[in-house]
Short mmCIF file of C-alpha atoms and ligand atoms in Angstrom, two decimals:
data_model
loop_
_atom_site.label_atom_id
_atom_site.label_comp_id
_atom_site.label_asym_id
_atom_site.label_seq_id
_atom_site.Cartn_x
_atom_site.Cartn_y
_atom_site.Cartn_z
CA UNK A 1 0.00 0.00 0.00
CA UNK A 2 0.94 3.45 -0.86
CA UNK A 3 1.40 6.53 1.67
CA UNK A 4 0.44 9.70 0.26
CA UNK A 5 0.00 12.68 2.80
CA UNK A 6 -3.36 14.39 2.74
CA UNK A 7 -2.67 17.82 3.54
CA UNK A 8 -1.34 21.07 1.32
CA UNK A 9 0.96 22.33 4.26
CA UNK A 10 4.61 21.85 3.17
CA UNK A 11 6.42 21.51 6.04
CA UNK A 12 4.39 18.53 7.14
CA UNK A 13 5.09 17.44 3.56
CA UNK A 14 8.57 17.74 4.32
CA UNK A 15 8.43 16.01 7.50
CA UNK A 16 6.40 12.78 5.96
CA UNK A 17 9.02 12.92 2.82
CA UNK A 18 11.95 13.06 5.46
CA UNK A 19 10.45 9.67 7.36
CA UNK A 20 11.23 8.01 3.68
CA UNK A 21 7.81 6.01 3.58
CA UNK A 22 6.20 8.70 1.24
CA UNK A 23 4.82 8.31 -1.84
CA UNK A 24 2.79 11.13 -2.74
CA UNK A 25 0.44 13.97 -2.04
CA UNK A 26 -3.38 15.19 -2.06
CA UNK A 27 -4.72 18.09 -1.72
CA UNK A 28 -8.48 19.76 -2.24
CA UNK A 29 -9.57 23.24 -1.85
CA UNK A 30 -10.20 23.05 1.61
CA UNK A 31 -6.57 22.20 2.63
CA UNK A 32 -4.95 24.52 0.14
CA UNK A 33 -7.51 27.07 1.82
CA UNK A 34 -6.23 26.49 5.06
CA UNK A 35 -2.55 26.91 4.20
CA UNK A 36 -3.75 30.57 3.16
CA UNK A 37 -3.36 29.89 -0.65
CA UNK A 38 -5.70 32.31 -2.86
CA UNK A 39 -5.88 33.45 -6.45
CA UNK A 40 -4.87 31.34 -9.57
CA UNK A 41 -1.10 31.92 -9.45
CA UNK A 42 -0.67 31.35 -5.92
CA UNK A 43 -2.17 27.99 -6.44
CA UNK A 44 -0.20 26.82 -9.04
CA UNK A 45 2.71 28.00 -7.40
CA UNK A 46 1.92 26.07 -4.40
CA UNK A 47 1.95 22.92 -6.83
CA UNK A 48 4.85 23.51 -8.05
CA UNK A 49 6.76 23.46 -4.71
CA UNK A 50 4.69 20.09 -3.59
CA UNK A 51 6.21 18.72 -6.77
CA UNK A 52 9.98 19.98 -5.85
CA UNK A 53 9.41 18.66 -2.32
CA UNK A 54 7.89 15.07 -3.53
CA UNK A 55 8.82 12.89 -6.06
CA UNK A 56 5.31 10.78 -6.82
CA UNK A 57 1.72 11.97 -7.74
CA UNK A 58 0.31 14.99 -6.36
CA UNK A 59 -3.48 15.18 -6.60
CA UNK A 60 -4.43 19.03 -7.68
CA UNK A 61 -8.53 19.74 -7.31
CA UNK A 62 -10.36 21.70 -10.09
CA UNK A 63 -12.19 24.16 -8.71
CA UNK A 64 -15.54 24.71 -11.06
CA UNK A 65 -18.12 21.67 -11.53
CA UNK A 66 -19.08 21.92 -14.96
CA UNK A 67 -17.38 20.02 -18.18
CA UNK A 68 -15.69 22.90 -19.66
CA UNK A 69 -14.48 24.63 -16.84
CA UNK A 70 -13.29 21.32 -15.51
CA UNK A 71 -11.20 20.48 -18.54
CA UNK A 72 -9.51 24.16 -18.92
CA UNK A 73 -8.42 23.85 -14.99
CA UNK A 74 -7.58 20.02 -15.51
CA UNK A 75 -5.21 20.85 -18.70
CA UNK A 76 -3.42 23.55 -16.67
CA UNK A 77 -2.79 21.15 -13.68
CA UNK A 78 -1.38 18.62 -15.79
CA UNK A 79 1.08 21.23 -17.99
CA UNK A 80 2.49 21.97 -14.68
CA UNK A 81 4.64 18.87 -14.07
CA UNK A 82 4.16 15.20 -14.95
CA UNK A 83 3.25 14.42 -11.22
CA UNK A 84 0.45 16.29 -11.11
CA UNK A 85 -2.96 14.23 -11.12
CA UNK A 86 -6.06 15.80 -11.57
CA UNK A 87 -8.54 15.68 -8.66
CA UNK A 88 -12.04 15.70 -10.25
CA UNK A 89 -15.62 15.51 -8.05
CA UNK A 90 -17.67 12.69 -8.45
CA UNK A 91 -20.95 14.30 -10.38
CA UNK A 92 -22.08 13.94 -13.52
CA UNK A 93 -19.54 16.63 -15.15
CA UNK A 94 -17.10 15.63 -13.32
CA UNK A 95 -17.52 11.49 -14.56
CA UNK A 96 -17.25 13.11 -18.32
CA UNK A 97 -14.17 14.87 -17.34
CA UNK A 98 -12.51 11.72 -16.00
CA UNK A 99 -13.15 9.96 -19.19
CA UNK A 100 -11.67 13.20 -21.54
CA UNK A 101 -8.53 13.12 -19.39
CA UNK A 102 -8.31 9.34 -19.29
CA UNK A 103 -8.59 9.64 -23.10
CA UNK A 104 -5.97 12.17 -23.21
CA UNK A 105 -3.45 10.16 -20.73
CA UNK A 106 -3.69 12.57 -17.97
CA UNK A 107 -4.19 10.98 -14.64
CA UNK A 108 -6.89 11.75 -12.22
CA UNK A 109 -8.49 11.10 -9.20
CA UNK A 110 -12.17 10.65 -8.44
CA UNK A 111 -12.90 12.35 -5.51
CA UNK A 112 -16.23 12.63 -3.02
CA UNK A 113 -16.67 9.35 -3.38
CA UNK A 114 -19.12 7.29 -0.60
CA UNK A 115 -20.35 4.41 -2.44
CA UNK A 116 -19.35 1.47 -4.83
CA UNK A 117 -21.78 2.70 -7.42
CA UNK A 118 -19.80 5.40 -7.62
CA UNK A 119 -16.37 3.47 -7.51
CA UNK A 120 -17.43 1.46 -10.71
CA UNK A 121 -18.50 4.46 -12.27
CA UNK A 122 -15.03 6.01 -11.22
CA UNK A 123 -12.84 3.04 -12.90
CA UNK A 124 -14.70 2.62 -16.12
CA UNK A 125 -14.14 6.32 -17.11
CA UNK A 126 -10.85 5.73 -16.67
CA UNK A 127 -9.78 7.28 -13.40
CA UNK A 128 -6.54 6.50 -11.99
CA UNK A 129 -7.25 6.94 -8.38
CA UNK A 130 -10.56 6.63 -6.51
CA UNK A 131 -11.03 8.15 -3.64
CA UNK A 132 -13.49 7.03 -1.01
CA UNK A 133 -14.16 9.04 1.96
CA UNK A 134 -14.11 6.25 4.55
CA UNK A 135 -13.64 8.73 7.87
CA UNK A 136 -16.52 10.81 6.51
CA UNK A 137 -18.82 7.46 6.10
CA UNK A 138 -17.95 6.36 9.74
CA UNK A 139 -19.29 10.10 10.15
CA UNK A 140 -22.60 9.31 9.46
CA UNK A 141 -23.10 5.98 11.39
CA UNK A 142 -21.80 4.30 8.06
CA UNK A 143 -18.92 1.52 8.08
CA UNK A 144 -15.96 3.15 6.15
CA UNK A 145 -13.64 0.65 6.06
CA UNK A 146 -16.31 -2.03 4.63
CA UNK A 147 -16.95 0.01 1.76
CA UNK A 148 -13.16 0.04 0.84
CA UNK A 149 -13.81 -3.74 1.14
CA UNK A 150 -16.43 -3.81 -1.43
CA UNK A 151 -14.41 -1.76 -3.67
CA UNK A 152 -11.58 -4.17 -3.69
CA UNK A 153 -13.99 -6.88 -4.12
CA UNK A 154 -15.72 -5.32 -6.69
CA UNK A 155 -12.51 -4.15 -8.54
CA UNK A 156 -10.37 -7.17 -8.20
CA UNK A 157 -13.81 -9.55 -9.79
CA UNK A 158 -14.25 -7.22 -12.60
CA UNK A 159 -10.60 -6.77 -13.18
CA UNK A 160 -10.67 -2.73 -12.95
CA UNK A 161 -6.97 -1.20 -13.20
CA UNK A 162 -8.70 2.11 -10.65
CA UNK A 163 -6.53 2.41 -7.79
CA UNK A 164 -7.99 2.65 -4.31
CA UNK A 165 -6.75 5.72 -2.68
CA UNK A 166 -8.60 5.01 1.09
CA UNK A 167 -9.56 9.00 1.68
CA UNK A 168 -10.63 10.95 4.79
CA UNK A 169 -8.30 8.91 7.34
CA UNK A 170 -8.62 9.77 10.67
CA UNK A 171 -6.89 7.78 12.51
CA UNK A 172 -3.75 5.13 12.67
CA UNK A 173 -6.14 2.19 12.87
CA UNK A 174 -7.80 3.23 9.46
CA UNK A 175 -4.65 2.71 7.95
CA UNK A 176 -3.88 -0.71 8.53
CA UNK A 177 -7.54 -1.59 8.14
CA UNK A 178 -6.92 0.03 4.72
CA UNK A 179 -4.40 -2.05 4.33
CA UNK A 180 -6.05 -5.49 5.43
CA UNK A 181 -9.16 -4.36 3.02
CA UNK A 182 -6.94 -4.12 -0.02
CA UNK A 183 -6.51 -0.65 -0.47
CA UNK A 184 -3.76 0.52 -2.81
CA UNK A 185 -3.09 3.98 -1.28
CA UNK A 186 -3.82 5.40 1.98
CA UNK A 187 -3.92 9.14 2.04
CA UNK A 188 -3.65 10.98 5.48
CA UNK A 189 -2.78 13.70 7.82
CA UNK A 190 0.72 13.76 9.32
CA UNK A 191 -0.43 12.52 12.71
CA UNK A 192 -1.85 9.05 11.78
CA UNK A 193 1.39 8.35 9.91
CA UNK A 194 3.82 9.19 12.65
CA UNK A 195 1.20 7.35 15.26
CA UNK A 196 1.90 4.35 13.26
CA UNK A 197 5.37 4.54 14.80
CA UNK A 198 4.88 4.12 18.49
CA UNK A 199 3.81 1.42 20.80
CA UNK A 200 3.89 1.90 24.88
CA UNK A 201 5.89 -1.81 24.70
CA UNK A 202 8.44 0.02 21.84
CA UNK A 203 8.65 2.90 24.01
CA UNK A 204 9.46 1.00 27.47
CA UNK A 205 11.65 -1.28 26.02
CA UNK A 206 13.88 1.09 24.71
CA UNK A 207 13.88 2.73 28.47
CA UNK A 208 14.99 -0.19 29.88
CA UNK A 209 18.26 -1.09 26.65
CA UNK A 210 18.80 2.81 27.11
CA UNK A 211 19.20 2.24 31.03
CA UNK A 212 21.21 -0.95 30.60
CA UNK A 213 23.22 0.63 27.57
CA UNK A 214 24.35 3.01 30.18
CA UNK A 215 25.39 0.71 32.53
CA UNK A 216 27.34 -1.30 30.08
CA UNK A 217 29.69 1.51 29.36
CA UNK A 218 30.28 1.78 32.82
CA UNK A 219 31.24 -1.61 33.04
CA UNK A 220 33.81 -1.12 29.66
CA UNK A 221 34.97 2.18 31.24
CA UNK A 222 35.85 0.10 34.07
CA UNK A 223 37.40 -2.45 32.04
CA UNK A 224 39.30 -0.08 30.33
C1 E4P B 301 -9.09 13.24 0.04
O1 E4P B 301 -8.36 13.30 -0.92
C2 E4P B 301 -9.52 14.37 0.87
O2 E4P B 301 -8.61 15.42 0.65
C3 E4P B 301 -9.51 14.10 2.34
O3 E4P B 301 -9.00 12.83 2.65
C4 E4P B 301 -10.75 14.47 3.03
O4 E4P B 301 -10.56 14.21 4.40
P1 E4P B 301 -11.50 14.83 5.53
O5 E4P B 301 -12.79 14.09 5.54
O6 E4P B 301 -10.74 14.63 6.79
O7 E4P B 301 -11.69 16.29 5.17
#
């Protein structure tokens, strides 16, 4: 399973990159919003420096939701570098767009997805990456994780080439549920990565060979 980091803030994209585990980044208007990032130039600009930072694809969101506008946005994301995939909202416009860019050989990712309807739809236009919102279907009472489940089922009986990118992580767990339901890509804040890392027995053990380290280089000082 892929890591991608789900947030447009680049020095938590540096941190993830530094760890070595990363292998790409999204982004959506929300996130880019929060990082203070307004006006057309701004926003590509931002791109540009996710792409210096990160070396794998970098989901960019259009911003308008109807065919044309989608495709003029799209084509501008995609001249920027060859990392960039287009992040596209799952409605009826958007579906359309997938397919034009899939045509084309740009990449793209489905997004606002909450169903498998929608994931088959997704993967026979042609989308790259899907992207179900599983912490957002937990949300509403919903099992998140099971419809990643039925995704992979779905895509692995039908023999769809759509990468799962398991969305709206909010948590370690969800990650290596994603994981154990077949996801292909995991996308998530910095927090549920790096909480992947610790363990209370990792973190007491290491007390304890830290302690005894220390008392075995008293015992070669006194050796010595
Ligand atoms: C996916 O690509 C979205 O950017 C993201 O995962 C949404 O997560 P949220 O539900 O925490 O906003």
């Amino acid at each position: 399973m892929k890591f991608f980091i789900d947030t447009a803030n680049l020095a938590h994209i540096k941190e993830a990159h530094d760890l070595g585990i990363l292998d790409g980044v999204t982004t959506n208007p929300s996130l880019m919003a929060k990082e203070g990032i307004k006006g057309t130039q701004a926003t590509l600009d931002h791109y540009k420096a996710i792409c210096e930072i990160v070396d794998g694809d970098i989901s960019a969101e259009v911003l308008s939701t109807d065919f044309d506008s989608m495709v003029e946005e799209g084509e501008t994301l995609a001249a920027l570098h060859p990392n960039i995939v287009v992040k596209v909202p799952m409605i009826k416009d958007g579906l359309k767009a997938i397919k034009y860019f899939s045509d084309k050989g740009i990449k793209t990712n489905c997004t606002l997805v909450f169903s498998a309807g929608q994931a088959i739809l997704a993967a026979k236009a042609g989308a790259t990456y899907v992207s179900p919102f599983l912490g957002r279907v937990d949300d509403i009472g919903w099992d998140g994780v099971q419809l990643i489940e039925q995704i992979a089922n779905i895509y692995a009986i039908q023999g769809y080439e759509t990468q799962i990118l398991a969305a709206s992580i909010r948590s370690s767990l969800h990650i290596v549920k994603c994981a154990e339901a077949g996801a292909h890509v995991c996308t998530c804040p910095l927090e549920p990565i790096l909480g992947l890392l610790t363990h209370p027995l990792t973190a007491s053990g290491l007390a304890k060979f830290v302690a005894d380290a220390e008392k075995m280089k008293e015992i070669m000082q006194e050796q010595e």
